[in-house]
Short mmCIF file of C-alpha atoms (C1' of nucleotides) in Angstrom, two decimals:
data_model
loop_
_atom_site.label_atom_id
_atom_site.label_comp_id
_atom_site.label_asym_id
_atom_site.label_seq_id
_atom_site.Cartn_x
_atom_site.Cartn_y
_atom_site.Cartn_z
CA UNK Y 123 123.50 104.73 -68.16
CA UNK Y 124 122.71 102.54 -64.86
CA UNK Y 125 125.64 99.75 -64.78
CA UNK Y 126 123.60 97.11 -65.21
CA UNK Y 127 122.05 98.52 -68.56
CA UNK Y 128 126.10 98.77 -69.57
CA UNK Y 129 126.85 95.29 -68.62
CA UNK Y 130 123.52 93.75 -70.32
CA UNK Y 131 125.69 95.74 -73.45
CA UNK Y 132 129.11 94.92 -72.93
CA UNK Y 133 127.61 91.49 -72.82
CA UNK Y 134 126.29 91.51 -76.21
CA UNK Y 135 128.62 93.04 -77.28
CA UNK Y 136 131.76 90.18 -76.53
CA UNK Y 137 128.71 87.97 -78.41
CA UNK Y 138 127.32 90.05 -81.15
CA UNK Y 139 131.55 91.07 -81.64
CA UNK Y 140 132.17 86.78 -81.38
CA UNK Y 141 134.91 87.23 -78.30
CA UNK Y 142 131.67 85.19 -76.35
CA UNK Y 143 130.01 82.58 -78.99
CA UNK Y 144 127.16 80.47 -78.80
CA UNK Y 145 127.20 77.26 -76.01
CA UNK Y 146 130.53 79.14 -74.33
CA UNK Y 147 130.49 79.62 -70.22
CA UNK Y 148 131.27 82.65 -69.16
CA UNK Y 149 133.32 84.08 -66.78
CA UNK Y 150 132.29 83.08 -63.29
CA UNK Y 151 129.98 85.70 -61.99
CA UNK Y 152 132.16 87.32 -59.34
CA UNK Y 153 135.18 87.46 -62.12
CA UNK Y 154 132.73 88.79 -65.28
CA UNK Y 155 131.74 91.52 -62.18
CA UNK Y 156 135.36 92.74 -61.84
CA UNK Y 157 136.37 92.66 -65.28
CA UNK Y 158 133.18 95.29 -66.06
CA UNK Y 159 133.44 96.75 -62.85
CA UNK Y 160 130.15 96.40 -61.55
CA UNK Y 161 129.27 94.43 -57.96
CA UNK Y 162 127.98 90.86 -58.56
CA UNK Y 163 124.87 91.53 -57.18
CA UNK Y 164 124.45 94.31 -60.05
CA UNK Y 165 125.90 91.78 -62.72
CA UNK Y 166 123.26 89.45 -61.81
CA UNK Y 167 120.17 91.28 -62.95
CA UNK Y 168 122.27 92.01 -66.17
CA UNK Y 169 122.09 88.35 -66.27
CA UNK Y 170 119.27 87.79 -65.18
CA UNK Y 171 117.53 89.35 -68.16
CA UNK Y 172 119.77 88.38 -71.09
CA UNK Y 173 118.28 84.69 -69.29
CA UNK Y 174 114.61 85.35 -70.02
CA UNK Y 175 115.20 86.21 -73.73
CA UNK Y 176 116.95 83.20 -73.25
CA UNK Y 177 120.64 84.93 -74.59
CA UNK Y 178 122.08 83.02 -71.93
CA UNK Y 179 121.48 79.35 -69.86
CA UNK Y 180 122.36 79.68 -66.21
CA UNK Y 181 122.52 76.76 -64.75
CA UNK Y 182 122.86 76.64 -61.30
CA UNK Y 183 125.80 75.12 -59.54
CA UNK Y 184 127.70 74.54 -63.37
CA UNK Y 185 128.21 78.14 -65.39
CA UNK Y 186 126.37 80.69 -66.90
CA UNK Y 187 126.46 79.71 -70.65
CA UNK Y 188 125.80 81.14 -74.40
CA UNK Y 189 122.54 80.07 -75.84
CA UNK Y 190 122.92 78.60 -79.26
CA UNK Y 191 121.26 81.75 -80.60
CA UNK Y 192 119.06 79.28 -82.76
CA UNK Y 193 116.77 82.41 -83.68
CA UNK Y 194 113.82 79.18 -82.70
CA UNK Y 195 114.74 79.58 -79.17
CA UNK Y 196 115.40 83.61 -78.91
CA UNK Y 197 112.08 83.78 -81.13
CA UNK Y 198 110.43 82.23 -77.98
CA UNK Y 199 110.52 85.11 -76.06
CA UNK Y 200 108.20 86.91 -78.17
CA UNK Y 201 105.31 84.64 -76.74
CA UNK Y 202 105.58 85.41 -73.76
CA UNK Y 203 105.62 89.22 -75.12
CA UNK Y 204 102.97 88.06 -76.83
CA UNK Y 205 101.26 87.03 -73.86
CA UNK Y 206 100.60 90.37 -72.12
CA UNK Y 207 98.56 91.10 -74.96
CA UNK Y 208 95.00 91.56 -74.01
CA UNK Y 209 91.54 90.30 -76.71
CA UNK Y 210 91.63 94.31 -78.24
CA UNK Y 211 94.92 93.39 -79.91
CA UNK Y 212 94.37 90.14 -80.59
CA UNK Y 213 92.91 90.18 -83.76
CA UNK Y 214 95.78 92.56 -85.39
CA UNK Y 215 97.58 89.02 -84.43
CA UNK Y 216 95.78 87.25 -85.98
CA UNK Y 217 95.90 89.47 -89.31
CA UNK Y 218 99.60 88.96 -89.20
CA UNK Y 219 99.75 85.43 -89.29
CA UNK Y 220 96.90 85.34 -91.54
CA UNK Y 221 99.56 86.89 -93.96
CA UNK Y 222 102.75 84.45 -92.51
CA UNK Y 223 100.61 81.05 -92.38
CA UNK Y 224 99.87 81.10 -95.74
CA UNK Y 225 103.08 82.25 -97.37
CA UNK Y 226 104.68 79.46 -94.94
CA UNK Y 227 102.14 76.69 -96.06
CA UNK Y 228 102.68 77.03 -99.72
CA UNK Y 229 106.20 76.94 -99.28
CA UNK Y 230 105.64 74.06 -97.80
CA UNK Y 231 104.64 72.37 -100.33
CA UNK Y 232 107.21 71.60 -102.49
CA UNK Y 233 109.10 70.57 -99.84
CA UNK Y 234 107.45 68.95 -97.18
CA UNK Y 235 108.67 65.99 -97.46
CA UNK Y 236 106.40 61.56 -97.83
CA UNK Y 237 107.25 61.12 -94.53
CA UNK Y 238 106.01 64.01 -93.07
CA UNK Y 239 103.29 64.28 -94.94
CA UNK Y 240 101.78 60.79 -93.52
CA UNK Y 241 102.40 61.38 -90.41
CA UNK Y 242 100.23 64.62 -90.47
CA UNK Y 243 97.55 62.62 -92.62
CA UNK Y 244 97.65 59.49 -88.73
CA UNK Y 245 97.55 62.45 -87.04
CA UNK Y 246 94.18 63.80 -88.64
CA UNK Y 247 92.90 60.42 -88.55
CA UNK Y 248 93.81 59.72 -85.46
CA UNK Y 249 91.91 62.73 -83.78
CA UNK Y 250 88.68 61.05 -84.94
CA UNK Y 251 85.54 63.10 -85.59
CA UNK Y 252 84.37 64.35 -82.45
CA UNK Y 253 87.24 65.48 -80.60
CA UNK Y 254 86.91 67.27 -77.58
CA UNK Y 255 87.67 70.97 -77.51
CA UNK Y 256 91.12 70.90 -75.61
CA UNK Y 257 92.54 67.53 -78.19
CA UNK Y 258 91.59 69.86 -81.54
CA UNK Y 259 93.07 72.68 -80.10
CA UNK Y 260 96.58 70.90 -79.93
CA UNK Y 261 95.98 69.11 -82.72
CA UNK Y 262 95.83 72.26 -84.31
CA UNK Y 263 98.64 73.84 -82.91
CA UNK Y 264 100.67 70.53 -83.76
CA UNK Y 265 99.39 70.57 -87.95
CA UNK Y 266 100.16 73.93 -88.48
CA UNK Y 267 103.69 73.76 -86.76
CA UNK Y 268 104.25 70.63 -88.69
CA UNK Y 269 103.77 72.01 -91.99
CA UNK Y 270 105.45 75.54 -91.22
CA UNK Y 271 108.21 73.33 -90.46
CA UNK Y 272 109.02 72.68 -93.64
CA UNK Y 273 108.75 75.80 -94.93
CA UNK Y 274 112.60 75.66 -94.17
CA UNK Y 275 112.95 78.68 -92.77
CA UNK Y 276 113.30 78.62 -88.86
CA UNK Y 277 112.66 82.27 -87.96
CA UNK Y 278 109.38 82.25 -89.77
CA UNK Y 279 108.02 78.34 -87.61
CA UNK Y 280 109.37 80.61 -84.47
CA UNK Y 281 107.83 83.85 -85.18
CA UNK Y 282 103.82 82.05 -86.23
CA UNK Y 283 104.95 79.52 -83.05
CA UNK Y 284 104.94 83.19 -80.86
CA UNK Y 285 102.13 84.23 -82.54
CA UNK Y 286 100.02 81.37 -82.58
CA UNK Y 287 100.80 80.48 -78.50
CA UNK Y 288 98.83 78.37 -77.01
CA UNK Y 289 97.63 81.34 -74.69
CA UNK Y 290 96.31 83.54 -77.52
CA UNK Y 291 95.29 80.11 -79.14
CA UNK Y 292 93.13 78.37 -76.46
CA UNK Y 293 91.55 81.50 -75.91
CA UNK Y 294 89.99 82.44 -79.19
CA UNK Y 295 89.16 78.83 -78.97
CA UNK Y 296 87.37 78.81 -75.73
CA UNK Y 297 83.48 79.36 -76.93
CA UNK Y 298 83.88 78.20 -79.74
CA UNK Y 299 83.09 74.68 -78.90
CA UNK Y 300 79.64 74.58 -80.63
CA UNK Y 301 78.62 75.80 -83.79
CA UNK Y 302 80.55 73.42 -87.10
CA UNK Y 303 83.20 74.60 -86.27
CA UNK Y 304 85.13 71.79 -84.84
CA UNK Y 305 83.85 69.60 -88.34
CA UNK Y 306 84.87 72.90 -90.52
CA UNK Y 307 88.43 72.90 -89.06
CA UNK Y 308 88.67 69.55 -89.22
CA UNK Y 309 87.32 69.47 -93.09
CA UNK Y 310 89.96 72.46 -93.67
CA UNK Y 311 93.06 70.46 -92.59
CA UNK Y 312 92.23 67.73 -94.42
CA UNK Y 313 92.15 70.25 -97.48
CA UNK Y 314 94.90 72.16 -96.94
CA UNK Y 315 96.95 68.58 -96.68
CA UNK Y 316 95.24 67.58 -99.72
CA UNK Y 317 96.84 70.45 -101.30
CA UNK Y 318 100.05 70.12 -100.05
CA UNK Y 319 100.54 66.46 -101.09
CA UNK Y 320 99.14 67.29 -104.45
CA UNK Y 321 102.27 69.65 -103.64
CA UNK Y 322 100.34 72.96 -105.68
CA UNK Y 323 101.56 75.64 -103.36
CA UNK Y 324 98.58 77.81 -104.64
CA UNK Y 325 95.76 75.55 -103.09
CA UNK Y 326 97.50 75.32 -99.51
CA UNK Y 327 97.88 78.78 -99.60
CA UNK Y 328 94.11 79.27 -100.42
CA UNK Y 329 93.06 76.94 -98.37
CA UNK Y 330 95.31 78.18 -94.68
CA UNK Y 331 93.83 81.38 -95.87
CA UNK Y 332 90.42 80.01 -95.79
CA UNK Y 333 91.16 78.42 -92.57
CA UNK Y 334 92.46 81.51 -90.99
CA UNK Y 335 89.88 83.73 -91.92
CA UNK Y 336 87.23 81.84 -90.45
CA UNK Y 337 89.21 82.21 -86.96
CA UNK Y 338 89.56 85.58 -87.81
CA UNK Y 339 85.70 86.36 -89.05
CA UNK Y 340 84.42 84.63 -85.51
CA UNK Y 341 86.57 86.28 -83.57
CA UNK Y 342 85.75 89.74 -85.29
CA UNK Y 343 82.00 88.47 -84.83
CA UNK Y 344 82.36 87.74 -80.70
CA UNK Y 345 85.08 90.34 -80.07
CA UNK E 1493 111.95 77.29 -59.87
CA UNK E 1494 114.03 80.40 -58.90
CA UNK E 1495 112.44 83.01 -56.61
CA UNK E 1496 113.62 85.58 -59.52
CA UNK E 1497 111.67 83.07 -62.02
CA UNK E 1498 108.70 83.25 -59.80
CA UNK E 1499 108.58 86.97 -59.09
CA UNK E 1500 108.66 86.71 -63.21
CA UNK E 1501 105.58 84.70 -63.61
CA UNK E 1502 104.14 86.54 -60.62
CA UNK E 1503 103.87 89.97 -61.53
CA UNK E 1504 103.36 88.74 -65.09
CA UNK E 1505 99.80 87.04 -63.38
CA UNK E 1506 99.39 90.01 -62.37
CA UNK E 1507 99.92 92.11 -64.80
CA UNK E 1508 98.10 90.07 -67.48
CA UNK E 1509 95.33 89.48 -65.01
CA UNK E 1510 94.45 93.08 -64.90
CA UNK E 1511 95.66 93.32 -61.35
CA UNK E 1512 97.79 95.76 -62.88
CA UNK E 1513 97.21 98.19 -64.98
CA UNK E 1514 99.16 100.16 -68.36
CA UNK E 1515 100.54 102.43 -66.88
CA UNK E 1516 99.76 101.61 -63.34
CA UNK E 1517 102.22 101.91 -60.47
CA UNK E 1518 103.95 98.80 -58.71
CA UNK E 1519 104.42 98.76 -54.81
CA UNK E 1520 108.10 99.90 -54.05
CA UNK E 1521 110.74 97.24 -54.10
CA UNK E 1522 111.03 96.29 -50.84
CA UNK E 1523 106.94 96.07 -50.63
CA UNK E 1524 106.61 94.10 -53.59
CA UNK E 1525 109.56 91.72 -52.33
CA UNK E 1526 107.26 91.23 -48.77
CA UNK E 1527 104.66 90.32 -50.27
CA UNK E 1528 106.05 88.03 -53.07
CA UNK E 1529 108.49 86.75 -50.23
CA UNK E 1530 111.73 87.60 -51.46
CA UNK E 1531 114.31 89.63 -51.12
CA UNK E 1532 114.62 93.23 -52.62
CA UNK E 1533 117.74 92.06 -54.27
CA UNK E 1534 116.11 89.03 -55.66
CA UNK E 1535 113.14 90.78 -56.99
CA UNK E 1536 115.52 93.46 -58.56
CA UNK E 1537 116.56 90.85 -60.86
CA UNK E 1538 113.33 89.73 -61.80
CA UNK E 1539 112.46 93.45 -62.53
CA UNK E 1540 115.37 94.43 -64.29
CA UNK E 1541 114.66 91.22 -66.71
CA UNK E 1542 110.77 92.66 -67.30
CA UNK E 1543 112.64 96.01 -68.12
CA UNK E 1544 114.99 94.60 -70.46
CA UNK E 1545 112.00 93.49 -72.79
CA UNK E 1546 110.04 96.99 -72.51
CA UNK E 1547 106.69 94.88 -70.05
CA UNK E 1548 107.87 97.74 -66.94
CA UNK E 1549 109.20 101.47 -66.69
CA UNK E 1550 111.56 101.59 -63.76
CA UNK E 1551 112.09 105.08 -62.88
CA UNK E 1552 114.82 106.03 -60.49
CA UNK E 1553 113.54 107.99 -57.40
CA UNK E 1554 110.32 108.07 -58.47
CA UNK E 1555 109.00 104.15 -58.77
CA UNK E 1556 108.69 101.52 -61.00
CA UNK E 1557 105.48 101.64 -63.63
CA UNK E 1558 104.14 99.19 -66.58
CA UNK E 1559 104.60 99.54 -69.49
CA UNK E 1560 101.87 100.76 -72.07
CA UNK E 1561 101.83 97.40 -73.23
CA UNK E 1562 101.58 98.80 -77.08
CA UNK E 1563 102.33 96.03 -79.17
CA UNK E 1564 104.96 98.64 -80.61
CA UNK E 1565 106.79 98.63 -77.66
CA UNK E 1566 107.25 95.17 -76.68
CA UNK E 1567 108.26 94.76 -80.17
CA UNK E 1568 110.80 96.31 -79.55
CA UNK E 1569 112.26 94.24 -77.72
CA UNK E 1570 112.12 92.45 -80.79
CA UNK E 1571 115.19 93.87 -82.44
CA UNK E 1572 117.58 93.76 -79.97
CA UNK E 1573 117.16 90.18 -79.90
CA UNK E 1574 117.45 90.55 -83.91
CA UNK E 1575 121.01 92.06 -82.87
CA UNK E 1576 122.16 88.53 -82.10
CA UNK E 1577 121.51 87.10 -85.33
CA UNK E 1578 124.36 86.20 -87.72
CA UNK E 1579 124.95 86.52 -91.54
CA UNK E 1580 123.34 82.90 -91.69
CA UNK E 1581 120.01 83.86 -90.51
CA UNK E 1582 119.30 87.13 -91.72
CA UNK E 1583 118.61 86.28 -95.02
CA UNK E 1584 115.81 83.72 -93.38
CA UNK E 1585 114.58 87.23 -91.77
CA UNK E 1586 115.09 88.68 -94.53
CA UNK E 1587 112.68 86.17 -96.63
CA UNK E 1588 109.86 86.41 -93.64
CA UNK E 1589 109.88 90.58 -94.79
CA UNK E 1590 109.56 90.11 -97.77
CA UNK E 1591 106.33 87.78 -97.12
CA UNK E 1592 104.82 90.85 -94.36
CA UNK E 1593 106.18 93.87 -95.99
CA UNK E 1594 104.35 93.71 -99.27
CA UNK E 1595 100.92 92.45 -97.78
CA UNK E 1596 101.62 95.51 -95.07
CA UNK E 1597 102.11 97.38 -98.49
CA UNK E 1598 99.17 96.15 -99.95
CA UNK E 1599 97.36 96.19 -97.49
CA UNK E 1600 98.48 99.88 -96.93
CA UNK E 1601 97.80 101.27 -100.43
CA UNK E 1602 94.12 101.56 -99.54
CA UNK E 1603 94.17 103.31 -96.40
CA UNK E 1604 96.70 105.99 -96.92
CA UNK E 1605 95.61 108.89 -96.54
CA UNK E 1606 96.47 111.68 -99.06
CA UNK E 1607 99.19 113.89 -96.36
CA UNK E 1608 100.87 110.66 -95.51
CA UNK E 1609 101.43 109.97 -99.56
CA UNK E 1610 102.66 114.11 -99.96
CA UNK E 1611 104.64 113.17 -97.39
CA UNK E 1612 106.43 109.94 -99.08
CA UNK E 1613 106.83 112.05 -101.73
CA UNK E 1614 108.46 115.06 -100.52
CA UNK E 1615 110.92 112.69 -98.83
CA UNK E 1616 112.20 110.67 -102.23
CA UNK E 1617 112.73 113.99 -103.64
CA UNK E 1618 114.74 115.93 -100.56
CA UNK E 1619 116.63 112.69 -101.36
CA UNK E 1620 117.88 113.71 -104.50
CA UNK E 1621 119.70 111.88 -106.97
CA UNK E 1622 122.57 111.11 -105.22
CA UNK E 1623 122.75 110.73 -101.45
CA UNK E 1624 125.35 109.24 -99.56
CA UNK E 1625 124.67 105.20 -98.47
CA UNK E 1626 123.26 106.72 -94.91
CA UNK E 1627 121.18 108.54 -95.63
CA UNK E 1628 119.63 106.41 -98.61
CA UNK E 1629 119.12 103.54 -96.03
CA UNK E 1630 117.89 106.25 -93.56
CA UNK E 1631 115.58 107.40 -96.06
CA UNK E 1632 114.71 103.80 -97.02
CA UNK E 1633 113.73 103.21 -93.08
CA UNK E 1634 112.18 105.44 -93.00
CA UNK E 1635 109.93 105.22 -96.40
CA UNK E 1636 108.91 101.55 -95.43
CA UNK E 1637 108.22 102.21 -91.70
CA UNK E 1638 106.11 105.18 -92.91
CA UNK E 1639 103.76 102.96 -95.99
CA UNK E 1640 103.49 100.43 -92.95
CA UNK E 1641 102.25 102.53 -90.73
CA UNK E 1642 99.15 103.21 -92.80
CA UNK E 1643 98.47 99.62 -93.19
CA UNK E 1644 96.97 100.06 -89.94
CA UNK E 1645 98.17 96.91 -87.64
CA UNK E 1646 100.13 98.41 -85.04
CA UNK E 1647 101.29 94.32 -84.56
CA UNK E 1648 102.74 94.26 -88.26
CA UNK E 1649 104.77 97.52 -87.96
CA UNK E 1650 106.42 96.88 -85.29
CA UNK E 1651 107.36 93.30 -86.58
CA UNK E 1652 108.81 94.85 -89.69
CA UNK E 1653 110.73 97.20 -87.76
CA UNK E 1654 111.93 94.70 -85.79
CA UNK E 1655 113.09 92.59 -88.89
CA UNK E 1656 114.65 94.88 -90.96
CA UNK E 1657 115.96 97.05 -87.61
CA UNK E 1658 119.14 99.21 -88.23
CA UNK E 1659 121.72 97.06 -87.97
CA UNK E 1660 120.22 94.03 -89.98
CA UNK E 1661 119.22 96.59 -93.02
CA UNK E 1662 123.06 98.58 -91.98
CA UNK E 1663 125.00 95.10 -92.82
CA UNK E 1664 123.26 94.27 -96.05
CA UNK E 1665 123.64 97.61 -97.59
CA UNK E 1666 127.11 98.47 -96.21
CA UNK E 1667 129.59 97.55 -99.31
CA UNK E 1668 126.36 97.92 -101.61
CA UNK E 1669 127.74 101.31 -102.23
CA UNK E 1670 128.77 100.73 -105.72
CA UNK E 1671 126.59 99.36 -108.60
CA UNK E 1672 122.56 100.60 -110.23
CA UNK E 1673 121.78 99.91 -106.43
CA UNK E 1674 121.53 102.86 -105.07
CA UNK E 1675 119.64 104.17 -108.74
CA UNK E 1676 117.33 101.19 -108.83
CA UNK E 1677 116.35 100.95 -104.48
CA UNK E 1678 115.31 105.18 -105.81
CA UNK E 1679 113.72 104.29 -108.57
CA UNK E 1680 111.40 101.19 -106.97
CA UNK E 1681 110.81 104.11 -104.28
CA UNK E 1682 109.14 105.76 -107.25
CA UNK E 1683 107.75 103.05 -107.89
CA UNK E 1684 105.58 102.04 -105.92
CA UNK E 1685 104.55 105.12 -104.50
CA UNK E 1686 102.86 105.58 -107.54
CA UNK E 1687 101.54 102.76 -106.83
CA UNK E 1688 100.18 104.23 -104.07
CA UNK E 1689 98.79 107.13 -105.58
CA UNK E 1690 96.21 105.00 -107.77
CA UNK E 1691 95.22 102.88 -104.47
CA UNK E 1692 96.44 100.04 -106.24
CA UNK E 1693 97.21 97.24 -103.88
CA UNK E 1694 98.66 94.59 -105.84
CA UNK E 1695 100.36 97.01 -108.23
CA UNK E 1696 101.94 97.88 -104.71
CA UNK E 1697 102.63 94.33 -103.43
CA UNK E 1698 104.46 93.77 -106.90
CA UNK E 1699 107.05 96.84 -106.29
CA UNK E 1700 106.98 95.91 -102.84
CA UNK E 1701 108.15 91.96 -103.65
CA UNK E 1702 110.43 93.35 -106.39
CA UNK E 1703 112.27 95.42 -104.22
CA UNK E 1704 112.54 93.63 -101.39
CA UNK E 1705 113.68 90.35 -104.06
CA UNK E 1706 116.45 92.41 -105.34
CA UNK E 1707 118.19 93.04 -102.03
CA UNK E 1708 117.39 89.24 -101.11
CA UNK E 1709 119.30 87.90 -104.26
CA UNK E 1710 122.11 90.71 -104.07
CA UNK E 1711 122.62 89.53 -100.50
CA UNK E 1712 122.36 85.57 -101.54
CA UNK E 1713 125.45 86.52 -104.40
CA UNK E 1714 127.65 87.82 -101.95
CA UNK E 1715 127.47 85.37 -98.59
"C1'" DT S 27 136.38 48.16 -62.95
"C1'" DG S 28 132.52 50.67 -61.81
"C1'" DC S 29 129.58 52.53 -58.24
"C1'" DG S 30 128.99 56.03 -54.69
"C1'" DC S 31 130.83 59.79 -51.80
"C1'" DT S 32 132.89 63.64 -51.01
"C1'" DG S 33 134.58 68.16 -51.84
"C1'" DA S 34 135.54 72.45 -54.44
"C1'" DG S 35 133.50 75.54 -57.56
"C1'" DA S 36 129.26 78.01 -59.27
"C1'" DC S 37 124.96 80.22 -58.62
"C1'" DG S 38 120.92 80.98 -55.58
"C1'" DT S 39 118.92 84.50 -52.25
"C1'" DC S 40 119.43 87.23 -48.10
"C1'" DG S 41 120.03 91.34 -44.74
"C1'" DG S 42 121.66 95.91 -44.34
"C1'" DA S 43 123.95 100.21 -45.47
"C1'" DT S 44 124.95 103.29 -48.34
"C1'" DG S 45 124.71 106.86 -52.65
"C1'" DT S 46 121.90 109.24 -56.01
"C1'" DC S 47 117.26 110.94 -58.44
"C1'" DT S 48 112.77 112.72 -57.92
"C1'" DC S 49 109.25 115.34 -56.93
"C1'" DA S 50 106.19 117.83 -53.71
"C1'" DG S 51 105.80 120.79 -50.75
"C1'" DC S 52 106.83 124.71 -48.12
"C1'" DT S 53 109.64 129.07 -47.97
"C1'" DC S 54 110.41 133.70 -49.59
"C1'" DA S 55 110.84 137.05 -52.44
"C1'" DT S 56 108.68 140.16 -55.76
"C1'" DA L 662 99.07 136.13 -54.35
"C1'" DT L 663 102.55 134.12 -57.32
"C1'" DG L 664 106.89 132.34 -58.93
"C1'" DA L 665 111.30 130.42 -57.86
"C1'" DG L 666 114.37 128.27 -55.03
"C1'" DC L 667 114.97 124.61 -51.45
"C1'" DT L 668 114.65 120.77 -49.01
"C1'" DG L 669 113.51 116.79 -47.13
"C1'" DA L 670 110.82 112.24 -47.86
"C1'" DG L 671 110.48 108.71 -50.45
"C1'" DA L 672 112.14 104.97 -54.22
"C1'" DC L 673 115.59 103.53 -56.90
"C1'" DA L 674 120.90 102.00 -57.62
"C1'" DT L 675 125.18 99.88 -56.05
"C1'" DC L 676 127.64 97.61 -53.12
"C1'" DC L 677 129.12 93.53 -49.48
"C1'" DG L 678 129.55 90.15 -47.26
"C1'" DA L 679 127.62 85.98 -45.79
"C1'" DC L 680 125.60 81.21 -45.89
"C1'" DG L 681 122.53 77.99 -48.77
"C1'" DT L 682 122.52 74.83 -53.17
"C1'" DC L 683 123.42 71.95 -56.46
"C1'" DT L 684 126.72 70.13 -60.11
"C1'" DC L 685 130.15 67.83 -61.81
"C1'" DA L 686 135.08 65.96 -61.45
"C1'" DG L 687 137.69 63.17 -58.93
"C1'" DC L 688 139.20 59.83 -55.51
"C1'" DG L 689 138.43 55.56 -53.10
"C1'" DC L 690 136.87 51.39 -52.20
"C1'" DA L 691 134.26 46.35 -53.30
#
DNA sequence: TGCGCTGAGACGTCGGATGTCTCAGCTCAT
DNA sequence: ATGAGCTGAGACATCCGACGTCTCAGCGCA
């Protein structure tokens, strides 16, 4: 195995074993390199790789730190990976989302706060009846994120965030400008919100399913 | 932005835009470095990072290639990330799995082949009534993987694979040697298989839910 | 007391040298 | 003619040392 890969494993081991705690600072590159028995260049490759997936946080002029290791942070790397997929697998991602999002919405029904409900309502009101596509996409993203956050499961939240990342979402919405898609989306959002207000988990789940299924159907027909 | 990060973005762009196709070979390091306007050392950091998340495949003495970009391959990186999470977030991962796995099992009910059903049955038979913990863990992993593969959604499959990776799973099962957990697990597996044979998606979903919920409950009580 | 400067320390980048590995193509015996 | 085995070119692996840039703490001055 290459020394760099060994270094990655060793650093991973130090973190998993607890020798390096979240937020803690690593020895400086030259020291860590000699500790692990490799050159600074090779060590840097390992550090760079771990920093891409948000395990390490490198600050020039300061030092290298272990991140908080929040699920939110780590799963952020997922969206990077998702970006590489082309349209042919988008349907599969969407299918997964169709499983997760309704479940998350249902979970949120019993936990979401009044303030959060009000905030979501205000957001929908602000959008108006004839938003631009860009506004709608941004609003859609915020709306669902807001709900999923209230599910109380940060892993679930990050996962959905990654799955329905800007790229995927934007690609789906593009070309959807015509039709009654906009008004239907707005209507579905209001229905979801109403179900949440009623604390009706099953209704919320159903509306969320319908909401995503309609996108899925449209996408399937155009592909 | 650091030159290495720029390089990562540029390589990513080349792949996403289609300039570099899956399986294709990259220019040699020195050429690519000068193309992108940075040193070979810095470029190597970028390449190493992309290779950690399975975007690139570096073969010494040969060259650097774009991987197949299969969802399966890319989401493999997920398990690497999951490894970093400690017990306090395992419950959240498990909750997500409790959402996905029953859905996948239900999907499989209508698609799984007779051969696959037979193979799963044979696997359970081979295990016997008193397997060791290690055998049970391996069997459990295989059993669920086999079913989820029959869901026909490779993203879903890889995602579940990552979520219930060896580490998490092993950690959960450790200490579960006593009790009636083993026999109950075997019984639940048989029930899931029977539901699949009946092509009864809802029964399969329910058994899968029960199966995971029991692990979740046990874990919650010991944490 | 507070602002601003300054220097030590840490990461960022580079160029070059050398080792190791892979693969294609050649040689040669069968 | 064919196959094994050798060999050399090419590509990645690793290291070294040097210099640039940035951050932050601490000093000095108003």
